[in-house]
PDB file of C-alpha atoms in Angstrom:
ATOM      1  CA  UNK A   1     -85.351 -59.199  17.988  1.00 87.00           C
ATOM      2  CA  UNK A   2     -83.974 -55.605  19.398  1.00 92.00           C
ATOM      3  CA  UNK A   3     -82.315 -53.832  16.473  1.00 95.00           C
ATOM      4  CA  UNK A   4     -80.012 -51.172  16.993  1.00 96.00           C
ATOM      5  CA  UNK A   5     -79.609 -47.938  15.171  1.00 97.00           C
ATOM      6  CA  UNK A   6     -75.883 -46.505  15.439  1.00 97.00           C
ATOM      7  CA  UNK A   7     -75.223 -43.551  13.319  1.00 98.00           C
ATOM      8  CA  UNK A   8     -71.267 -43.607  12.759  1.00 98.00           C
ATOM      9  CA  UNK A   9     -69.815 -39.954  11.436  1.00 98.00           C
ATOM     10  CA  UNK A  10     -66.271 -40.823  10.433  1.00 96.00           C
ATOM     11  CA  UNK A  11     -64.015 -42.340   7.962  1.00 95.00           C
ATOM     12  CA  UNK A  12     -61.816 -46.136   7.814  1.00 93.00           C
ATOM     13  CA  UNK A  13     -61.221 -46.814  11.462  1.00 94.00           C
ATOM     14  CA  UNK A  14     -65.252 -46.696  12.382  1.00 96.00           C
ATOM     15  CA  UNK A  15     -66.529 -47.696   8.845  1.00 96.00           C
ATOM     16  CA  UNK A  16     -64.136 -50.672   8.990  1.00 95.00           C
ATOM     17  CA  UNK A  17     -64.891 -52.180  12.455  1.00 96.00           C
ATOM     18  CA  UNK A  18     -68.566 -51.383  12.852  1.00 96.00           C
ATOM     19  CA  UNK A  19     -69.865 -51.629   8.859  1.00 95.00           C
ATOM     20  CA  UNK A  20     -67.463 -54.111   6.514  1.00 93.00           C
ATOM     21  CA  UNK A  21     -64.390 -54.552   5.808  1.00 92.00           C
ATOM     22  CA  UNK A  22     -63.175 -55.100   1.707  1.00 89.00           C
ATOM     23  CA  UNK A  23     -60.159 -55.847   0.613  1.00 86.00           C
ATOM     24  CA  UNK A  24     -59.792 -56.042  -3.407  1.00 85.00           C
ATOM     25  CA  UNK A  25     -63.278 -55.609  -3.036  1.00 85.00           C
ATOM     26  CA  UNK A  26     -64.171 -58.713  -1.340  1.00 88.00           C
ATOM     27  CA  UNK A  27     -65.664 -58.610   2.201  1.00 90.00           C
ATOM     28  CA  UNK A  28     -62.744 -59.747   4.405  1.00 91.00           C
ATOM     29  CA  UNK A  29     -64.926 -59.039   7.615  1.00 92.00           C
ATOM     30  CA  UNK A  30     -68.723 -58.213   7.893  1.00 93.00           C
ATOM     31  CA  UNK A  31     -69.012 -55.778  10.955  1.00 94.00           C
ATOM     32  CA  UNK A  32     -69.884 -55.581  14.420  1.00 95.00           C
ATOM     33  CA  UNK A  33     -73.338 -57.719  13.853  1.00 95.00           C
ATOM     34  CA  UNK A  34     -70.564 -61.250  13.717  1.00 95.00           C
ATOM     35  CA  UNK A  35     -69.692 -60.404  16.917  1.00 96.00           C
ATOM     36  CA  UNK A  36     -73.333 -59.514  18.290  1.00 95.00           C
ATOM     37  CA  UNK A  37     -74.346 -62.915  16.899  1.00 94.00           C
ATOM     38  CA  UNK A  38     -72.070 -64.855  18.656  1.00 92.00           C
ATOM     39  CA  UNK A  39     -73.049 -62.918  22.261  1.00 91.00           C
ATOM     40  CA  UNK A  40     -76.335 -61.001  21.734  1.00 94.00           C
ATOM     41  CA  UNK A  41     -78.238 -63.526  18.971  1.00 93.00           C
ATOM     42  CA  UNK A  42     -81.513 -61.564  19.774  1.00 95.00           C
ATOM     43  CA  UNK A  43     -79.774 -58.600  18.610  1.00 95.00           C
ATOM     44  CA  UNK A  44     -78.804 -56.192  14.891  1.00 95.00           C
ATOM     45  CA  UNK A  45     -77.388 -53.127  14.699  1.00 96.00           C
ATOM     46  CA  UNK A  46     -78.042 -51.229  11.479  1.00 96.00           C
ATOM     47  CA  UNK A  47     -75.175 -49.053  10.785  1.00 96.00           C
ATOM     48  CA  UNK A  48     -75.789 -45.568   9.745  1.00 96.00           C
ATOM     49  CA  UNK A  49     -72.412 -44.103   7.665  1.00 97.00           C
ATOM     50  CA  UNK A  50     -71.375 -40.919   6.693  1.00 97.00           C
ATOM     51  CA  UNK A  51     -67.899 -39.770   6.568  1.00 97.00           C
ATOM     52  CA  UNK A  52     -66.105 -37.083   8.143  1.00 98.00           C
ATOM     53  CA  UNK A  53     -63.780 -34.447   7.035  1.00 98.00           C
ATOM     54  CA  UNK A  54     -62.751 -33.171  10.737  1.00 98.00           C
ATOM     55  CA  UNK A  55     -64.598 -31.725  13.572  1.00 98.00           C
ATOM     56  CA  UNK A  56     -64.639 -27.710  12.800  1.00 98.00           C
ATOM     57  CA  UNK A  57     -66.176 -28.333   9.087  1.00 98.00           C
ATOM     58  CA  UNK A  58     -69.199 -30.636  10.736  1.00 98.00           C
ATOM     59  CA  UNK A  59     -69.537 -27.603  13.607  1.00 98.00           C
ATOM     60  CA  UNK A  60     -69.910 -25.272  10.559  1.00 97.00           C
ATOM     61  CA  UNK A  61     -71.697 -27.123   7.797  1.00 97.00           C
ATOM     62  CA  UNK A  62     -76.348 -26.080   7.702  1.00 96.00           C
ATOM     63  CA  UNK A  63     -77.431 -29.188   5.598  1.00 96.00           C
ATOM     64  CA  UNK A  64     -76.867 -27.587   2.845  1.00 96.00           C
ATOM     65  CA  UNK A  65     -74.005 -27.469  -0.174  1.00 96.00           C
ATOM     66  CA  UNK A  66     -72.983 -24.141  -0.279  1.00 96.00           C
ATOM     67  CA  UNK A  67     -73.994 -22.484  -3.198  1.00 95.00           C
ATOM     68  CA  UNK A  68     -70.148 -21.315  -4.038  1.00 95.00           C
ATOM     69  CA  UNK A  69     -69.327 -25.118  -5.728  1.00 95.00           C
ATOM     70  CA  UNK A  70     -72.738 -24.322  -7.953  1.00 90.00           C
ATOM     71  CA  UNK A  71     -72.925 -27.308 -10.607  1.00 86.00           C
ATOM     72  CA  UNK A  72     -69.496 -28.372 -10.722  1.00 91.00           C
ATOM     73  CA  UNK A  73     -69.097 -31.985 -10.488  1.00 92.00           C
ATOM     74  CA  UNK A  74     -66.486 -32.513  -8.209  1.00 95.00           C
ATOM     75  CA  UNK A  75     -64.971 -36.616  -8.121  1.00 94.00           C
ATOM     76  CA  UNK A  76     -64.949 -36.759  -4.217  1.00 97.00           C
ATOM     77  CA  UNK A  77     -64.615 -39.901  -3.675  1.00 95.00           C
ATOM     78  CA  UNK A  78     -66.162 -41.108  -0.526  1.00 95.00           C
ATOM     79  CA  UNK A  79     -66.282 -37.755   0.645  1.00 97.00           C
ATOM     80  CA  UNK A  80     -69.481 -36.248  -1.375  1.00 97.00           C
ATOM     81  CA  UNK A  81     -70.516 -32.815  -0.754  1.00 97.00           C
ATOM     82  CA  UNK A  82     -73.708 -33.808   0.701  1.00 96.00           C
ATOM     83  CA  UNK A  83     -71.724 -35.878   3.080  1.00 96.00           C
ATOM     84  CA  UNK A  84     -69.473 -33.329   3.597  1.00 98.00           C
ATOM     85  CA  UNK A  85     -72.196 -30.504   4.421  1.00 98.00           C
ATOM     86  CA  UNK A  86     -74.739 -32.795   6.010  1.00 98.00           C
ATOM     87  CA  UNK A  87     -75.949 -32.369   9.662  1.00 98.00           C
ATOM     88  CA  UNK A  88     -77.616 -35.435  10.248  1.00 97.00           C
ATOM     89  CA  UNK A  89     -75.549 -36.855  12.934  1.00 97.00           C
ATOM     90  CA  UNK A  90     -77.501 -34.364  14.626  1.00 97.00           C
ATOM     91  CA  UNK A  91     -81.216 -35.047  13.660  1.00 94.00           C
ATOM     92  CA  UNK A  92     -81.140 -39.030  12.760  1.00 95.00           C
ATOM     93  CA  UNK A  93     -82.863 -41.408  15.657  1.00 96.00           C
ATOM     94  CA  UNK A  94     -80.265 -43.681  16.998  1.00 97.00           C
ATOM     95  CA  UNK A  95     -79.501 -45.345  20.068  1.00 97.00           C
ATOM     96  CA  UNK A  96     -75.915 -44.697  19.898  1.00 98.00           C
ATOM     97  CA  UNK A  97     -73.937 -41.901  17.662  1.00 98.00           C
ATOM     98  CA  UNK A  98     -70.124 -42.892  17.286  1.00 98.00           C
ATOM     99  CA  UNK A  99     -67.286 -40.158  15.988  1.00 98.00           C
ATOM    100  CA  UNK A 100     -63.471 -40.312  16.041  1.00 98.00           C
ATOM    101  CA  UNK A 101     -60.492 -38.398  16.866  1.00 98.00           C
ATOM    102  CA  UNK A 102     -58.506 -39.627  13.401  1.00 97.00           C
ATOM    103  CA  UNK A 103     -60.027 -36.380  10.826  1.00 97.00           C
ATOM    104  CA  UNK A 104     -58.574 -34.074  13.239  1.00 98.00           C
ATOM    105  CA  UNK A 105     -55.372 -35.466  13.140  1.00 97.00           C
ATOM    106  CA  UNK A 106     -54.642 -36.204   9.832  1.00 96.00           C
ATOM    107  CA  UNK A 107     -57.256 -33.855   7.677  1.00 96.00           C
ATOM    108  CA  UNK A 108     -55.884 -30.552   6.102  1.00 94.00           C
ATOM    109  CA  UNK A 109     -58.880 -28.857   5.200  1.00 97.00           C
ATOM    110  CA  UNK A 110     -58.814 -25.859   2.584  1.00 98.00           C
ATOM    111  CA  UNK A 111     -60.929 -22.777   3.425  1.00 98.00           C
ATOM    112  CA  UNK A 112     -62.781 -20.469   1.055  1.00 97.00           C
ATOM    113  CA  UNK A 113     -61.123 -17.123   0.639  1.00 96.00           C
ATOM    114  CA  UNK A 114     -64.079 -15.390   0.692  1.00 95.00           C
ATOM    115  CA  UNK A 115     -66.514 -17.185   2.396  1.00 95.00           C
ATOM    116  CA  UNK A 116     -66.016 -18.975   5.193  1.00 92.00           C
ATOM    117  CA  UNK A 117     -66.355 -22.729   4.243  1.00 97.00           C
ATOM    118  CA  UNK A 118     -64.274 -24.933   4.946  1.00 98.00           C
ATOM    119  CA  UNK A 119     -63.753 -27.961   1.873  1.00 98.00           C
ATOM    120  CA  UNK A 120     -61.980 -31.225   1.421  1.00 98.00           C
ATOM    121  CA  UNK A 121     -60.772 -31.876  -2.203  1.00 98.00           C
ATOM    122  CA  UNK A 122     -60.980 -35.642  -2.134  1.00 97.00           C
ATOM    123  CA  UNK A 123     -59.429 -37.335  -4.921  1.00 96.00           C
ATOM    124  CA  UNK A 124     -57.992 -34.081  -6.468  1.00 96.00           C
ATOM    125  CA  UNK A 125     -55.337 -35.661  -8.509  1.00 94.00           C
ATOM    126  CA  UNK A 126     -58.456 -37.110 -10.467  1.00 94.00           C
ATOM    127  CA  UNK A 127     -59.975 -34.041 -11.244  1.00 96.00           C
ATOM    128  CA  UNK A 128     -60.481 -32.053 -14.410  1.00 95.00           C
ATOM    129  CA  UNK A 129     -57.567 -29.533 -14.886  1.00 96.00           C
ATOM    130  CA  UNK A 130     -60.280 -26.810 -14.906  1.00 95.00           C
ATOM    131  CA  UNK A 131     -61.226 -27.945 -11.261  1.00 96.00           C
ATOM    132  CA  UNK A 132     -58.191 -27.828  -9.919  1.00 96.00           C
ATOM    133  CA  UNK A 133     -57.508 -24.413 -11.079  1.00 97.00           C
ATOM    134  CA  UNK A 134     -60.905 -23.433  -9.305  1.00 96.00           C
ATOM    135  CA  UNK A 135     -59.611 -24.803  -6.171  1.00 97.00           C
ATOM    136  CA  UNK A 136     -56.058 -22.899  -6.250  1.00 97.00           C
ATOM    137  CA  UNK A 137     -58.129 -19.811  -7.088  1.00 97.00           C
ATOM    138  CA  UNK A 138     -61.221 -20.263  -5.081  1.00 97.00           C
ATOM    139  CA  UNK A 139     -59.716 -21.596  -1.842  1.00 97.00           C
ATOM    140  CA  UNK A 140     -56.631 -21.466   0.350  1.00 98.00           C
ATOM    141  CA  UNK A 141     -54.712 -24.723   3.255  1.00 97.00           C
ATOM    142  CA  UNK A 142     -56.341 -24.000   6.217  1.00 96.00           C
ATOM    143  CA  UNK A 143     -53.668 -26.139   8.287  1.00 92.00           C
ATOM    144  CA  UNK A 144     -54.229 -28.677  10.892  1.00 95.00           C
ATOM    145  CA  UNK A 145     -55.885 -28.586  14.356  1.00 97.00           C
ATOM    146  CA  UNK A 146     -54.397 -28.288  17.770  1.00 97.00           C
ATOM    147  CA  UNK A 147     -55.243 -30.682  19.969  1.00 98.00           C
ATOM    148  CA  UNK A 148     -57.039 -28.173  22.050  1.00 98.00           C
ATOM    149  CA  UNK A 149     -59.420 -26.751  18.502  1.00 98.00           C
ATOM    150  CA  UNK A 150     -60.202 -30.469  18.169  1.00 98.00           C
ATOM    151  CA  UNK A 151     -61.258 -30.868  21.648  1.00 98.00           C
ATOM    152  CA  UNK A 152     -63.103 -27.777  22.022  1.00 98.00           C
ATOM    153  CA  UNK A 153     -65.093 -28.351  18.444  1.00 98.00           C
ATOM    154  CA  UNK A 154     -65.651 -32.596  20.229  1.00 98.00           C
ATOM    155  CA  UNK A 155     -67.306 -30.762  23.118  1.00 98.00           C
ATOM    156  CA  UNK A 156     -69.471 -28.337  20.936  1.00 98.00           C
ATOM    157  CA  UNK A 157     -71.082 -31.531  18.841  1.00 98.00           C
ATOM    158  CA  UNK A 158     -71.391 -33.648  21.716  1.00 98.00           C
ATOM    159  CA  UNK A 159     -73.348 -30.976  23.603  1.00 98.00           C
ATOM    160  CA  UNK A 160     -75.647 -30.477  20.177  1.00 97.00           C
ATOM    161  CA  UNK A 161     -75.743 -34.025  19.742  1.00 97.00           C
ATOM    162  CA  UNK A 162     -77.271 -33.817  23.329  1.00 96.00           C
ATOM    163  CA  UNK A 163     -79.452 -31.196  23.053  1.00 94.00           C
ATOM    164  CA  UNK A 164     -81.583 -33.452  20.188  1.00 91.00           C
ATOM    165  CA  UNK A 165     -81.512 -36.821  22.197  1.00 91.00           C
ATOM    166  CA  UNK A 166     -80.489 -38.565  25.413  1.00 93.00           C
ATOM    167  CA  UNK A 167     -78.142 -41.330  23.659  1.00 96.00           C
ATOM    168  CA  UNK A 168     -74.556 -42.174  24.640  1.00 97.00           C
ATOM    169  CA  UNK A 169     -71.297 -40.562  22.056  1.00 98.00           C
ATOM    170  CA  UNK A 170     -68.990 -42.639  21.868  1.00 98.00           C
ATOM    171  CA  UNK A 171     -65.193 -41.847  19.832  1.00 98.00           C
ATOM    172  CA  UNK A 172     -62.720 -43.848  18.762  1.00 98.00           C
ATOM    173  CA  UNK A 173     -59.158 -43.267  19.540  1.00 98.00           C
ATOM    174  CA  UNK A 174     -56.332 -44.188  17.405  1.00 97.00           C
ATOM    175  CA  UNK A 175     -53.042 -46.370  17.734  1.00 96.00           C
ATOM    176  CA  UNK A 176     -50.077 -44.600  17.640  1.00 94.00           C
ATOM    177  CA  UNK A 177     -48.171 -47.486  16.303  1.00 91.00           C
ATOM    178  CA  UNK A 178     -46.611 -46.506  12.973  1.00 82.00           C
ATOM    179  CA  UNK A 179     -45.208 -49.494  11.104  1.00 79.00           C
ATOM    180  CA  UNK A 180     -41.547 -48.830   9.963  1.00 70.00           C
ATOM    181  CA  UNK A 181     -41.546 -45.873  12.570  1.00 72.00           C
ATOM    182  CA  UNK A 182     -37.783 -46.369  14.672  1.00 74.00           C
ATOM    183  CA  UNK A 183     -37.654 -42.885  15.564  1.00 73.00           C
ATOM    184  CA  UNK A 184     -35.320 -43.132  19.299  1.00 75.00           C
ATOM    185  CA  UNK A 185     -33.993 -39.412  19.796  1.00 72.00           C
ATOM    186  CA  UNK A 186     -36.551 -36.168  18.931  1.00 70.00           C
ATOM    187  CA  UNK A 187     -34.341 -33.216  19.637  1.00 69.00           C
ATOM    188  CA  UNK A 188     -34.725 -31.344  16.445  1.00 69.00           C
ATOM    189  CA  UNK A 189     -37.430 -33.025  14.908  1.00 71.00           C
ATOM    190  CA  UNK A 190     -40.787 -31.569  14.608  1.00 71.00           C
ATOM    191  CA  UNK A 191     -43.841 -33.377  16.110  1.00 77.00           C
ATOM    192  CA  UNK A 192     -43.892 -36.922  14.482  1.00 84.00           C
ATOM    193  CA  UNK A 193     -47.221 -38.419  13.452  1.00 85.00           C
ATOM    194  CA  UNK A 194     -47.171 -41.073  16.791  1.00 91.00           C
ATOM    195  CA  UNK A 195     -46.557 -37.908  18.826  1.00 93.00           C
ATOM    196  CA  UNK A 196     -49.331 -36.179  17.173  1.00 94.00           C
ATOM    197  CA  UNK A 197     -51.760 -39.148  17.711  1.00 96.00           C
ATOM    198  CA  UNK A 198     -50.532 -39.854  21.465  1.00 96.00           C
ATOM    199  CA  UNK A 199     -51.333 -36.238  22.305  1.00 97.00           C
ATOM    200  CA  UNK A 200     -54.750 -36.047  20.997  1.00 98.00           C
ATOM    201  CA  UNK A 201     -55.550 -39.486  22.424  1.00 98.00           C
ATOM    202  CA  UNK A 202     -54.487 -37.657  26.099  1.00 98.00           C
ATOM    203  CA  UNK A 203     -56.812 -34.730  25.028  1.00 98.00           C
ATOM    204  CA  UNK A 204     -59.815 -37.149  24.304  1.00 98.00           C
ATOM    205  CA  UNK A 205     -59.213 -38.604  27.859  1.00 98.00           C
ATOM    206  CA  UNK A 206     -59.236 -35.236  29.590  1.00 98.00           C
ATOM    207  CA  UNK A 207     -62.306 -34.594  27.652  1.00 98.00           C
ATOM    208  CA  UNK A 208     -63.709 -37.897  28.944  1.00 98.00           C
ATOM    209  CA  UNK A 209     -63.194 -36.641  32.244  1.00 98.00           C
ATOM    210  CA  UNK A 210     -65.217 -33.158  31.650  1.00 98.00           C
ATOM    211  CA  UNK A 211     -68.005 -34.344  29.527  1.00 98.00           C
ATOM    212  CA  UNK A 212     -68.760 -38.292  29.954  1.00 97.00           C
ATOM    213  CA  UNK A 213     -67.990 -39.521  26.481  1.00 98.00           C
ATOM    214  CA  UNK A 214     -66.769 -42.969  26.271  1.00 98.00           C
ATOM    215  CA  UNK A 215     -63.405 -43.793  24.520  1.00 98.00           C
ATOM    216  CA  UNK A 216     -63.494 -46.559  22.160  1.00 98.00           C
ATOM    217  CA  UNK A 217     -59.839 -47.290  23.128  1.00 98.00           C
ATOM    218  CA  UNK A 218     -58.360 -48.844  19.373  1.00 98.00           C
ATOM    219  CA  UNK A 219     -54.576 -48.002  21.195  1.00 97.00           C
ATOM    220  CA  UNK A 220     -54.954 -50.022  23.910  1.00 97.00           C
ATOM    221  CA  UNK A 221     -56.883 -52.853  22.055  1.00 97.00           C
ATOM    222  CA  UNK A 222     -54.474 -53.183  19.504  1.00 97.00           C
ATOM    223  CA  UNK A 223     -51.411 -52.912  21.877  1.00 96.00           C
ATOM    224  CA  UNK A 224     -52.831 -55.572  23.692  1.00 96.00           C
ATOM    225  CA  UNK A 225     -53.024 -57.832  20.424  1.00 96.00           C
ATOM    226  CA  UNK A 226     -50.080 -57.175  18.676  1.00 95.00           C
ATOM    227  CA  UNK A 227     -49.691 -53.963  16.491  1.00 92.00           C
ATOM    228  CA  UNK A 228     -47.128 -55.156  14.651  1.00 91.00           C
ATOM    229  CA  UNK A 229     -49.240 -57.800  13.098  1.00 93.00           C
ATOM    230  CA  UNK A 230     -52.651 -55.917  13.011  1.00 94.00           C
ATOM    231  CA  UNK A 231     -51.386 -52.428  11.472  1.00 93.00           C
ATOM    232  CA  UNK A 232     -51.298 -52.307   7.780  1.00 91.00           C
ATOM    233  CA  UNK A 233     -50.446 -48.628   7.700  1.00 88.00           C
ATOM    234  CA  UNK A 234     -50.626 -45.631   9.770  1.00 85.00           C
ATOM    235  CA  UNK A 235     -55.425 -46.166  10.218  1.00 86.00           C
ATOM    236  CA  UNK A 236     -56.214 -49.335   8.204  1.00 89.00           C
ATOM    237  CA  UNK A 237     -55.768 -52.720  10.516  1.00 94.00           C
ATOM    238  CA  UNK A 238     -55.974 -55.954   9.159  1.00 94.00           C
ATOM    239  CA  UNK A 239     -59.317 -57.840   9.290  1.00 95.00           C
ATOM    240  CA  UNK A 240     -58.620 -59.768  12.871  1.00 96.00           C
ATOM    241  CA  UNK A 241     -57.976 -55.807  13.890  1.00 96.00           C
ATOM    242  CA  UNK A 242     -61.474 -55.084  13.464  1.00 96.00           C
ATOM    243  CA  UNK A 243     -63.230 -57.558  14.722  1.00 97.00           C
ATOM    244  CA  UNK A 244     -60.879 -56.963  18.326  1.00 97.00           C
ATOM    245  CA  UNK A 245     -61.932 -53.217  17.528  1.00 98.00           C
ATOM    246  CA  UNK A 246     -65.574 -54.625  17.197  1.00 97.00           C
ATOM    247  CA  UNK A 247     -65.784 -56.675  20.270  1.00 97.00           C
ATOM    248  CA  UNK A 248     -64.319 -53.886  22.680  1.00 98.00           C
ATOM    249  CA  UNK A 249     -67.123 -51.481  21.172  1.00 98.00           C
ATOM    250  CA  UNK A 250     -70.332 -54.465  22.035  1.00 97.00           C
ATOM    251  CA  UNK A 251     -68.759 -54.368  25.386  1.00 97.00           C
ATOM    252  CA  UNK A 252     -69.078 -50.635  25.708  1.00 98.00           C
ATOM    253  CA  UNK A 253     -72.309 -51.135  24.581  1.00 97.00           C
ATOM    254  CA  UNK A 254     -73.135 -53.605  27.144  1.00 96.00           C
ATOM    255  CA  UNK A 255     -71.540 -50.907  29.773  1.00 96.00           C
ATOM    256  CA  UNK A 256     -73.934 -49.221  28.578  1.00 97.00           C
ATOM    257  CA  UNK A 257     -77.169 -50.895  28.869  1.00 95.00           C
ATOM    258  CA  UNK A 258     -77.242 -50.248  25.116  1.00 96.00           C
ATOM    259  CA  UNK A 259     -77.700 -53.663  24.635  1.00 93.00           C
ATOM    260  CA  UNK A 260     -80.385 -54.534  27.120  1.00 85.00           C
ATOM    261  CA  UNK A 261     -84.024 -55.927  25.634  1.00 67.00           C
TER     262      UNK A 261
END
């Protein structure tokens, strides 16, 4: 039996296709290993998971929890601060390490206004009243990322990534497919959350082009399907979604000689 280690930094879209997938917490579909037993019965991938607030925080983060958020106890959610600090995408064997363009879309981060840390407040409508306050007086938006930050700060982990171990990157792209979106004339609107996601999508290809990452193309895969009927919102797809999402990634894989015994 060959078993796989794939460390996966990133939130729903990767968690969701490669991991599980619960619904009203029951497990509506079990991860990339249903698909590997149907076509590769000899192998298992054990999923490594840690999520991802966006690409500049990961650049910046030591290992460590900064010593600024001393012993407060901060309800993050799925976004701990030893998840959100950690560097281990860097350092933990795998045979493949996968990372996605969606954080840097759709992540405002907030930024320290003395030090320079950058902090996602998961959850923050369920903190303590004295929390928030810290936040508002502790730390200040720090905006979105252009297409060309996000690209630049892809580049930088890839090449660090590569510098610790010969395995492929691979990132997910997103589909720009916004259910309930009719939008048919954009004079005078600002950039539209499809827009947004088409243009980083383009940036991830021309990065493809410089650096030999492969694209885990979710657009195209669930164009080909039927958005309509595999979107629930904006990132989360229906079960079916992921498993479509799952097979195109075991046939990158496969590209890949990943998969070989």
């Amino acid at each position: 039996m060959k078993r796989l280690t794939l460390f996966v930094k990133g939130n729903v879209d990767i968690h969701d296709s490669l991991h599980s997938c619960r619904i009203g917490g029951v497990v509506q579909w079990n991860g990339m290993n249903d698909v590997l037993r149907g076509a590769y019965p000899d192998v298992t991938a054990r999923i490594r998971h840690e999520t991802l607030t966006r690409s500049d925080a990961l650049l910046a983060a030591t290992g460590e929890v900064p010593a600024l958020f001393g012993a407060r106890d901060l309800q993050l959610g799925n976004y701990p601060l030893r998840s959100q600090f950690s560097t281990a995408v860097f350092t933990t064997p795998a045979d493949a390490v996968f990372l996605s363009i969606l954080p840097d879309v759709a992540t405002p981060l907030m930024r320290h206004r003395r030090e320079d840390v950058l902090f996602y407040p998961a959850d923050e409508a369920e903190w303590r009243d004295d929390d928030r306050a810290w936040l508002r007086a502790e730390f200040a938006p720090a905006g979105y990322l252009s297409v060309a930050q996000s690209m630049a700060n892809l580049a930088a982990i890839v090449e660090r990534i590569r510098r610790e171990r010969d395995v492929p990157v691979l990132v997910y792209n997103l589909s720009p497919v916004i259910p309930g979106d009719r939008v048919h004339c954009h004079m005078g609107l600002d950039e539209t959350f499809a827009t947004r996601i088409r243009r980083f999508n383009l940036g991830l290809i021309e990065l493809s082009h410089e650096i030999g990452i492969s694209i885990i193309d979710v657009d195209t895969v669930i164009a080909r399907n039927g958005a309509d009927r595999l979107k629930i919102d904006n990132f989360h797809l229906r079960p079916e979604g992921h498993r479509y999402v799952a097979e195109e990634v075991v046939r990158v894989l496969e590209d890949l000689g990943v998969l070989e015994s």
